[in-house]
Amino acid sequence: MKIIVNGEAADTRAGTLAALLAELGLGDAIVATAVNGAMVRAVKREATPIADGDRVEILAPMQGG
Amino acid sequence: MDAMTEKTTHADTVEFYGARVNSRLLLGTAQYPSPAILAEAIRASGTEIVTVSLRRESGVAKSGQSFWQIIRDLGVKVLPNTAGCKTVKEAITTAEMARELFGTPWVKLEVIGEDDTLQPDVFGLVEAARTLVRDGFQVFPYTTEDLVVAEKLISAGCEVLMPWGAPIGSGRGLNNPYGLRSMRAHFPGIPLVVDAGVGVPSHAAAAMEMGYDAVLLNTAVAKAGDPVRMARAFARAIEAGREALIADPMEVRDMAAPSTPVMGRAVLGQ
């Protein structure tokens, strides 16, 4: 299944957002997530399916001014 | 410093949404030469509030995880920003993600309207602030010194205002001292923070002498040759400016007035 993760094309077999994070090695990471421009809370990741063409954003704490 | 002065200084705290802090310096965490220098600069500045952001995390580098560990170890409060957001929707979604990630209702709300100046889009700002306050956020809006916009932000529920000194990262200082003074005079009860454009400690001291409650800066420290030393310099300047305000400065006059007594002066000529 082809999706976009953080702006880059990716191939995944993950059925849910939680599975995608695990697949990317971010299962335990402190991140916030959005699918197709809408935030998905951490508690909803297990129940959020990933479909072909989805745009996923995975954001982490970063330096800022 | 005698005991009395020291006591007064220590009691002079500032409050943002019920959170009382001693330091009137809010420090950004971006653009430092290294994570170690960032941590040292934060410590040297004495700041209790640092700004942070949200950016894409890669599963390989995981740079966000190590950054977050540094900030948590320092024990400072975090003020997440919505830097780079150009639309109300983007800013709101970013704020929501930041709230979950950082576990704070605080957000430094930026809605950027123009690329060259990074000037706030004040229309979008007011709209986003209204929505976020309704949603339980405590909004620190990055705004201009426009009084009407400020009124609207307060009506929207903002209890802090952060007017720019000059464009972000420009180091130009206080571009519109008259506007900033007017703002201070119009909103005596609202915590006001000069945010952005500060280049050197004297700019920060000037903001404090004007009666601003605090100063938020980043590039001036991060891009200094010695960020740790500069962080310390800003801390001192902000304290000096605040002390000067409380001390009630003399009136400015146009003509000279001798400071040495005239009475009793010897006549030595002729």
mmCIF file of C-alpha atoms in Angstrom:
data_model
loop_
_atom_site.group_PDB
_atom_site.id
_atom_site.type_symbol
_atom_site.label_atom_id
_atom_site.label_comp_id
_atom_site.label_asym_id
_atom_site.label_seq_id
_atom_site.Cartn_x
_atom_site.Cartn_y
_atom_site.Cartn_z
ATOM 1 C CA MET A 1 0.000 0.000 0.000
ATOM 2 C CA LYS A 2 1.421 3.355 -1.009
ATOM 3 C CA ILE A 3 1.058 6.261 1.390
ATOM 4 C CA ILE A 4 2.820 9.545 2.114
ATOM 5 C CA VAL A 5 4.655 9.794 5.448
ATOM 6 C CA ASN A 6 5.974 13.210 6.419
ATOM 7 C CA GLY A 7 5.843 14.334 2.813
ATOM 8 C CA GLU A 8 7.665 11.316 1.373
ATOM 9 C CA ALA A 9 6.303 8.318 -0.514
ATOM 10 C CA ALA A 10 6.290 5.159 1.566
ATOM 11 C CA ASP A 11 5.222 1.555 1.135
ATOM 12 C CA THR A 12 3.546 -0.042 4.103
ATOM 13 C CA ARG A 13 1.693 -3.171 5.149
ATOM 14 C CA ALA A 14 0.438 -1.538 8.339
ATOM 15 C CA GLY A 15 -3.316 -1.641 8.690
ATOM 16 C CA THR A 16 -3.543 0.980 11.410
ATOM 17 C CA LEU A 17 -1.725 4.150 12.403
ATOM 18 C CA ALA A 18 -0.373 2.384 15.497
ATOM 19 C CA ALA A 19 1.028 -0.418 13.325
ATOM 20 C CA LEU A 20 2.598 2.125 10.980
ATOM 21 C CA LEU A 21 4.381 3.836 13.880
ATOM 22 C CA ALA A 22 5.689 0.463 15.067
ATOM 23 C CA GLU A 23 6.823 -0.381 11.532
ATOM 24 C CA LEU A 24 8.783 2.907 11.417
ATOM 25 C CA GLY A 25 10.461 2.237 14.761
ATOM 26 C CA LEU A 26 8.420 4.952 16.442
ATOM 27 C CA GLY A 27 6.163 2.692 18.496
ATOM 28 C CA ASP A 28 7.422 4.047 21.815
ATOM 29 C CA ALA A 29 8.399 7.514 20.603
ATOM 30 C CA ILE A 30 6.832 10.705 21.871
ATOM 31 C CA VAL A 31 5.072 11.905 18.742
ATOM 32 C CA ALA A 32 1.836 13.541 17.664
ATOM 33 C CA THR A 33 0.063 12.277 14.580
ATOM 34 C CA ALA A 34 -2.257 13.494 11.855
ATOM 35 C CA VAL A 35 -3.868 11.674 8.943
ATOM 36 C CA ASN A 36 -4.968 13.658 5.911
ATOM 37 C CA GLY A 37 -4.580 16.928 7.772
ATOM 38 C CA ALA A 38 -6.593 15.977 10.852
ATOM 39 C CA MET A 39 -5.008 15.214 14.200
ATOM 40 C CA VAL A 40 -5.298 11.662 15.479
ATOM 41 C CA ARG A 41 -4.877 11.397 19.254
ATOM 42 C CA ALA A 42 -2.536 8.761 20.667
ATOM 43 C CA VAL A 43 -5.445 6.804 22.156
ATOM 44 C CA LYS A 44 -7.118 6.605 18.717
ATOM 45 C CA ARG A 45 -4.124 5.261 16.785
ATOM 46 C CA GLU A 46 -5.017 1.578 17.235
ATOM 47 C CA ALA A 47 -8.465 2.238 15.839
ATOM 48 C CA THR A 48 -7.367 4.453 12.962
ATOM 49 C CA PRO A 49 -7.072 2.508 9.694
ATOM 50 C CA ILE A 50 -4.506 3.458 7.076
ATOM 51 C CA ALA A 51 -5.690 3.439 3.482
ATOM 52 C CA ASP A 52 -3.911 3.667 0.148
ATOM 53 C CA GLY A 53 -2.939 7.275 -0.620
ATOM 54 C CA ASP A 54 -3.253 8.526 2.956
ATOM 55 C CA ARG A 55 -1.063 11.407 4.026
ATOM 56 C CA VAL A 56 0.382 10.788 7.471
ATOM 57 C CA GLU A 57 2.243 13.362 9.555
ATOM 58 C CA ILE A 58 4.359 12.219 12.496
ATOM 59 C CA LEU A 59 5.615 15.131 14.561
ATOM 60 C CA ALA A 60 7.994 15.239 17.502
ATOM 61 C CA PRO A 61 9.192 17.887 19.950
ATOM 62 C CA MET A 62 11.702 20.090 18.190
ATOM 63 C CA GLN A 63 13.711 23.248 18.751
ATOM 64 C CA GLY A 64 11.653 26.403 18.319
ATOM 65 C CA GLY A 65 11.666 30.148 18.902
ATOM 66 C CA MET B 1 22.607 44.430 47.511
ATOM 67 C CA ASP B 2 21.127 44.910 50.996
ATOM 68 C CA ALA B 3 18.612 42.504 52.472
ATOM 69 C CA MET B 4 15.655 44.797 51.796
ATOM 70 C CA THR B 5 16.444 45.267 48.086
ATOM 71 C CA GLU B 6 17.078 41.585 47.672
ATOM 72 C CA LYS B 7 13.717 40.761 49.191
ATOM 73 C CA THR B 8 11.950 43.216 46.910
ATOM 74 C CA THR B 9 13.688 41.814 43.838
ATOM 75 C CA HIS B 10 12.777 38.257 44.682
ATOM 76 C CA ALA B 11 9.142 39.136 45.289
ATOM 77 C CA ASP B 12 8.950 40.774 41.845
ATOM 78 C CA THR B 13 7.510 37.870 39.921
ATOM 79 C CA VAL B 14 5.404 37.770 36.779
ATOM 80 C CA GLU B 15 2.353 35.635 36.166
ATOM 81 C CA PHE B 16 1.169 34.007 32.929
ATOM 82 C CA TYR B 17 -2.215 32.304 33.160
ATOM 83 C CA GLY B 18 -1.757 31.749 36.875
ATOM 84 C CA ALA B 19 1.793 30.403 36.581
ATOM 85 C CA ARG B 20 4.173 32.556 38.575
ATOM 86 C CA VAL B 21 7.783 32.815 37.417
ATOM 87 C CA ASN B 22 10.774 34.775 38.661
ATOM 88 C CA SER B 23 12.632 35.160 35.384
ATOM 89 C CA ARG B 24 11.305 37.683 32.893
ATOM 90 C CA LEU B 25 13.296 36.133 30.078
ATOM 91 C CA LEU B 26 11.592 33.597 27.831
ATOM 92 C CA LEU B 27 14.112 31.796 25.661
ATOM 93 C CA GLY B 28 13.823 30.038 22.330
ATOM 94 C CA THR B 29 15.589 26.720 21.816
ATOM 95 C CA ALA B 30 16.406 26.839 18.088
ATOM 96 C CA GLN B 31 19.651 27.403 16.166
ATOM 97 C CA TYR B 32 22.180 26.707 18.936
ATOM 98 C CA PRO B 33 25.568 25.305 17.891
ATOM 99 C CA SER B 34 24.962 22.102 19.878
ATOM 100 C CA PRO B 35 22.500 20.534 22.323
ATOM 101 C CA ALA B 36 25.083 20.961 25.095
ATOM 102 C CA ILE B 37 25.379 24.699 24.424
ATOM 103 C CA LEU B 38 21.586 24.978 24.298
ATOM 104 C CA ALA B 39 21.314 23.371 27.739
ATOM 105 C CA GLU B 40 24.106 25.527 29.156
ATOM 106 C CA ALA B 41 22.565 28.713 27.710
ATOM 107 C CA ILE B 42 19.178 27.875 29.223
ATOM 108 C CA ARG B 43 20.823 27.367 32.608
ATOM 109 C CA ALA B 44 22.880 30.565 32.310
ATOM 110 C CA SER B 45 19.810 32.599 31.330
ATOM 111 C CA GLY B 46 17.892 31.596 34.447
ATOM 112 C CA THR B 47 14.790 31.289 32.272
ATOM 113 C CA GLU B 48 11.868 29.236 33.512
ATOM 114 C CA ILE B 49 10.004 29.144 30.183
ATOM 115 C CA VAL B 50 11.397 27.974 26.846
ATOM 116 C CA THR B 51 9.690 27.871 23.478
ATOM 117 C CA VAL B 52 9.596 24.653 21.494
ATOM 118 C CA SER B 53 8.012 23.489 18.262
ATOM 119 C CA LEU B 54 6.784 20.404 16.440
ATOM 120 C CA ARG B 55 8.532 19.026 13.416
ATOM 121 C CA ARG B 56 8.524 15.848 11.385
ATOM 122 C CA GLU B 57 10.222 12.961 13.151
ATOM 123 C CA SER B 58 12.225 10.374 11.272
ATOM 124 C CA GLY B 59 12.308 6.815 12.546
ATOM 125 C CA VAL B 60 16.050 6.714 11.891
ATOM 126 C CA ALA B 61 17.344 9.927 13.442
ATOM 127 C CA LYS B 62 14.728 10.340 16.176
ATOM 128 C CA SER B 63 16.242 13.771 16.858
ATOM 129 C CA GLY B 64 13.066 14.994 18.519
ATOM 130 C CA GLN B 65 13.286 12.362 21.235
ATOM 131 C CA SER B 66 16.770 13.394 22.368
ATOM 132 C CA PHE B 67 15.873 17.091 22.236
ATOM 133 C CA TRP B 68 12.828 16.495 24.409
ATOM 134 C CA GLN B 69 14.939 14.600 26.942
ATOM 135 C CA ILE B 70 17.270 17.603 27.282
ATOM 136 C CA ILE B 71 14.372 19.974 27.887
ATOM 137 C CA ARG B 72 12.733 17.679 30.425
ATOM 138 C CA ASP B 73 15.999 17.270 32.308
ATOM 139 C CA LEU B 74 16.265 21.067 32.633
ATOM 140 C CA GLY B 75 12.930 21.227 34.433
ATOM 141 C CA VAL B 76 11.689 24.348 32.620
ATOM 142 C CA LYS B 77 8.144 25.065 31.477
ATOM 143 C CA VAL B 78 7.573 24.752 27.744
ATOM 144 C CA LEU B 79 5.662 27.120 25.511
ATOM 145 C CA PRO B 80 4.992 25.303 22.210
ATOM 146 C CA ASN B 81 4.729 27.508 19.146
ATOM 147 C CA THR B 82 2.863 27.247 15.875
ATOM 148 C CA ALA B 83 5.816 28.679 13.933
ATOM 149 C CA GLY B 84 5.520 28.585 10.187
ATOM 150 C CA CYS B 85 1.731 28.195 10.156
ATOM 151 C CA LYS B 86 0.105 30.412 7.565
ATOM 152 C CA THR B 87 -3.526 29.470 7.923
ATOM 153 C CA VAL B 88 -5.924 29.353 10.843
ATOM 154 C CA LYS B 89 -6.548 25.655 10.262
ATOM 155 C CA GLU B 90 -2.844 24.791 10.243
ATOM 156 C CA ALA B 91 -2.244 26.792 13.417
ATOM 157 C CA ILE B 92 -5.169 25.181 15.230
ATOM 158 C CA THR B 93 -4.180 21.629 14.248
ATOM 159 C CA THR B 94 -0.561 22.311 15.227
ATOM 160 C CA ALA B 95 -1.707 23.702 18.593
ATOM 161 C CA GLU B 96 -3.832 20.614 19.212
ATOM 162 C CA MET B 97 -0.928 18.320 18.378
ATOM 163 C CA ALA B 98 1.384 20.364 20.596
ATOM 164 C CA ARG B 99 -1.051 20.148 23.506
ATOM 165 C CA GLU B 100 -1.043 16.374 23.338
ATOM 166 C CA LEU B 101 2.697 16.103 22.808
ATOM 167 C CA PHE B 102 3.842 18.545 25.474
ATOM 168 C CA GLY B 103 0.972 18.135 27.901
ATOM 169 C CA THR B 104 0.362 21.867 28.279
ATOM 170 C CA PRO B 105 -2.555 24.141 27.376
ATOM 171 C CA TRP B 106 -0.053 26.928 26.621
ATOM 172 C CA VAL B 107 0.532 27.853 23.003
ATOM 173 C CA LYS B 108 2.553 30.630 21.410
ATOM 174 C CA LEU B 109 0.185 31.326 18.572
ATOM 175 C CA GLU B 110 1.817 32.399 15.333
ATOM 176 C CA VAL B 111 -0.133 32.833 12.134
ATOM 177 C CA ILE B 112 2.359 34.184 9.645
ATOM 178 C CA GLY B 113 1.076 36.533 6.966
ATOM 179 C CA GLU B 114 4.128 37.549 4.993
ATOM 180 C CA ASP B 115 7.389 35.768 4.169
ATOM 181 C CA ASP B 116 9.882 38.632 4.134
ATOM 182 C CA THR B 117 8.918 40.096 7.478
ATOM 183 C CA LEU B 118 7.270 37.022 9.045
ATOM 184 C CA GLN B 119 4.670 39.561 10.084
ATOM 185 C CA PRO B 120 1.676 38.107 11.918
ATOM 186 C CA ASP B 121 -1.538 37.744 9.928
ATOM 187 C CA VAL B 122 -3.518 39.500 12.624
ATOM 188 C CA PHE B 123 -6.899 38.583 11.110
ATOM 189 C CA GLY B 124 -6.042 34.891 11.165
ATOM 190 C CA LEU B 125 -4.457 35.326 14.582
ATOM 191 C CA VAL B 126 -7.631 36.687 16.170
ATOM 192 C CA GLU B 127 -9.746 33.979 14.552
ATOM 193 C CA ALA B 128 -7.399 31.176 15.648
ATOM 194 C CA ALA B 129 -7.112 32.635 19.158
ATOM 195 C CA ARG B 130 -10.898 32.684 19.527
ATOM 196 C CA THR B 131 -11.193 29.016 18.544
ATOM 197 C CA LEU B 132 -8.274 27.886 20.688
ATOM 198 C CA VAL B 133 -9.444 29.728 23.814
ATOM 199 C CA ARG B 134 -12.873 28.134 23.394
ATOM 200 C CA ASP B 135 -11.103 24.799 23.176
ATOM 201 C CA GLY B 136 -9.348 25.350 26.521
ATOM 202 C CA PHE B 137 -6.010 26.682 25.324
ATOM 203 C CA GLN B 138 -4.078 29.437 27.089
ATOM 204 C CA VAL B 139 -2.943 31.503 24.167
ATOM 205 C CA PHE B 140 0.199 33.662 23.965
ATOM 206 C CA PRO B 141 -0.437 35.474 20.661
ATOM 207 C CA TYR B 142 2.524 36.708 18.639
ATOM 208 C CA THR B 143 1.083 39.988 17.409
ATOM 209 C CA THR B 144 1.950 43.519 16.340
ATOM 210 C CA GLU B 145 1.672 46.643 18.480
ATOM 211 C CA ASP B 146 -1.718 47.448 16.886
ATOM 212 C CA LEU B 147 -4.076 48.428 19.705
ATOM 213 C CA VAL B 148 -7.277 47.391 17.947
ATOM 214 C CA VAL B 149 -5.906 43.936 17.241
ATOM 215 C CA ALA B 150 -4.787 43.756 20.867
ATOM 216 C CA GLU B 151 -8.326 44.597 22.038
ATOM 217 C CA LYS B 152 -9.739 41.862 19.822
ATOM 218 C CA LEU B 153 -7.223 39.328 21.135
ATOM 219 C CA ILE B 154 -8.211 40.192 24.694
ATOM 220 C CA SER B 155 -11.906 39.894 23.773
ATOM 221 C CA ALA B 156 -11.066 36.489 22.295
ATOM 222 C CA GLY B 157 -9.815 35.455 25.738
ATOM 223 C CA CYS B 158 -6.058 36.029 25.522
ATOM 224 C CA GLU B 159 -4.621 36.952 28.916
ATOM 225 C CA VAL B 160 -1.128 37.667 27.612
ATOM 226 C CA LEU B 161 -0.060 39.660 24.539
ATOM 227 C CA MET B 162 3.258 39.346 22.745
ATOM 228 C CA PRO B 163 3.905 42.229 20.361
ATOM 229 C CA TRP B 164 6.944 42.074 18.108
ATOM 230 C CA GLY B 165 9.913 44.358 18.646
ATOM 231 C CA ALA B 166 11.023 43.867 15.030
ATOM 232 C CA PRO B 167 10.748 41.069 12.461
ATOM 233 C CA ILE B 168 11.721 37.615 13.765
ATOM 234 C CA GLY B 169 15.457 37.013 13.612
ATOM 235 C CA SER B 170 16.250 40.557 12.447
ATOM 236 C CA GLY B 171 17.974 41.749 15.623
ATOM 237 C CA ARG B 172 16.761 45.289 14.983
ATOM 238 C CA GLY B 173 15.438 45.877 18.463
ATOM 239 C CA LEU B 174 12.350 47.938 19.203
ATOM 240 C CA ASN B 175 11.279 49.277 15.808
ATOM 241 C CA ASN B 176 8.337 51.261 17.091
ATOM 242 C CA PRO B 177 8.995 52.476 20.634
ATOM 243 C CA TYR B 178 6.028 54.834 20.476
ATOM 244 C CA GLY B 179 3.670 52.000 19.512
ATOM 245 C CA LEU B 180 5.026 49.736 22.227
ATOM 246 C CA ARG B 181 4.726 52.490 24.846
ATOM 247 C CA SER B 182 1.117 53.124 23.766
ATOM 248 C CA MET B 183 0.358 49.463 24.087
ATOM 249 C CA ARG B 184 1.802 49.341 27.590
ATOM 250 C CA ALA B 185 -0.252 52.389 28.563
ATOM 251 C CA HIS B 186 -3.478 50.966 27.087
ATOM 252 C CA PHE B 187 -3.253 47.579 28.764
ATOM 253 C CA PRO B 188 -1.812 48.178 32.209
ATOM 254 C CA GLY B 189 -3.227 44.970 33.653
ATOM 255 C CA ILE B 190 -2.274 42.525 30.875
ATOM 256 C CA PRO B 191 1.101 40.779 30.932
ATOM 257 C CA LEU B 192 2.940 42.060 27.852
ATOM 258 C CA VAL B 193 5.968 40.327 26.378
ATOM 259 C CA VAL B 194 8.157 41.783 23.642
ATOM 260 C CA ASP B 195 8.630 38.839 21.319
ATOM 261 C CA ALA B 196 10.976 38.815 18.334
ATOM 262 C CA GLY B 197 13.465 41.184 16.807
ATOM 263 C CA VAL B 198 15.593 41.706 19.897
ATOM 264 C CA GLY B 199 19.289 41.733 18.989
ATOM 265 C CA VAL B 200 21.333 42.856 21.972
ATOM 266 C CA PRO B 201 20.755 43.119 25.717
ATOM 267 C CA SER B 202 20.195 46.899 25.587
ATOM 268 C CA HIS B 203 17.087 46.265 23.433
ATOM 269 C CA ALA B 204 15.725 43.965 26.118
ATOM 270 C CA ALA B 205 16.580 46.438 28.870
ATOM 271 C CA ALA B 206 14.737 49.169 26.936
ATOM 272 C CA ALA B 207 11.621 46.986 26.715
ATOM 273 C CA MET B 208 11.738 46.390 30.453
ATOM 274 C CA GLU B 209 12.261 50.093 31.199
ATOM 275 C CA MET B 210 9.126 50.757 29.139
ATOM 276 C CA GLY B 211 7.225 48.568 31.529
ATOM 277 C CA TYR B 212 7.017 45.344 29.531
ATOM 278 C CA ASP B 213 6.618 42.331 31.761
ATOM 279 C CA ALA B 214 9.051 40.074 29.942
ATOM 280 C CA VAL B 215 11.063 39.543 26.765
ATOM 281 C CA LEU B 216 11.063 36.491 24.514
ATOM 282 C CA LEU B 217 14.104 35.973 22.329
ATOM 283 C CA ASN B 218 16.008 33.245 20.582
ATOM 284 C CA THR B 219 18.344 34.178 17.714
ATOM 285 C CA ALA B 220 20.137 36.896 19.707
ATOM 286 C CA VAL B 221 21.402 34.236 22.097
ATOM 287 C CA ALA B 222 21.643 31.224 19.793
ATOM 288 C CA LYS B 223 23.569 33.043 17.064
ATOM 289 C CA ALA B 224 25.925 34.942 19.367
ATOM 290 C CA GLY B 225 29.593 33.928 19.210
ATOM 291 C CA ASP B 226 29.235 32.726 22.802
ATOM 292 C CA PRO B 227 25.587 31.878 23.418
ATOM 293 C CA VAL B 228 26.077 31.016 27.088
ATOM 294 C CA ARG B 229 27.684 34.342 27.862
ATOM 295 C CA MET B 230 25.029 36.162 25.834
ATOM 296 C CA ALA B 231 22.270 34.346 27.712
ATOM 297 C CA ARG B 232 23.770 35.623 30.948
ATOM 298 C CA ALA B 233 24.079 39.138 29.499
ATOM 299 C CA PHE B 234 20.386 39.154 28.558
ATOM 300 C CA ALA B 235 19.383 37.923 31.998
ATOM 301 C CA ARG B 236 21.283 40.794 33.595
ATOM 302 C CA ALA B 237 19.947 43.394 31.159
ATOM 303 C CA ILE B 238 16.371 42.289 31.766
ATOM 304 C CA GLU B 239 16.874 42.434 35.517
ATOM 305 C CA ALA B 240 18.518 45.859 35.184
ATOM 306 C CA GLY B 241 15.703 47.213 33.035
ATOM 307 C CA ARG B 242 13.076 45.916 35.429
ATOM 308 C CA GLU B 243 14.899 47.358 38.451
ATOM 309 C CA ALA B 244 15.204 50.688 36.669
ATOM 310 C CA LEU B 245 11.473 50.781 35.976
ATOM 311 C CA ILE B 246 10.650 50.102 39.621
ATOM 312 C CA ALA B 247 13.240 52.673 40.689
ATOM 313 C CA ASP B 248 11.308 55.349 38.731
ATOM 314 C CA PRO B 249 13.756 57.040 36.320
ATOM 315 C CA MET B 250 14.396 60.801 36.319
ATOM 316 C CA GLU B 251 12.630 63.116 33.895
ATOM 317 C CA VAL B 252 14.371 63.863 30.618
ATOM 318 C CA ARG B 253 14.999 67.576 30.024
ATOM 319 C CA ASP B 254 16.218 69.573 27.056
ATOM 320 C CA MET B 255 18.834 71.719 28.766
ATOM 321 C CA ALA B 256 21.691 70.905 31.081
ATOM 322 C CA ALA B 257 21.182 71.060 34.837
ATOM 323 C CA PRO B 258 24.304 70.963 36.992
ATOM 324 C CA SER B 259 24.547 67.885 39.146
ATOM 325 C CA THR B 260 27.242 69.337 41.390
ATOM 326 C CA PRO B 261 25.902 71.947 43.842
ATOM 327 C CA VAL B 262 26.323 75.533 42.595
ATOM 328 C CA MET B 263 26.025 77.041 46.069
ATOM 329 C CA GLY B 264 29.358 77.388 47.843
ATOM 330 C CA ARG B 265 31.436 77.312 44.708
ATOM 331 C CA ALA B 266 34.745 79.153 45.152
ATOM 332 C CA VAL B 267 35.475 82.184 43.023
ATOM 333 C CA LEU B 268 38.894 81.454 41.620
ATOM 334 C CA GLY B 269 38.963 83.496 38.414
ATOM 335 C CA GLN B 270 39.990 87.214 38.400
#
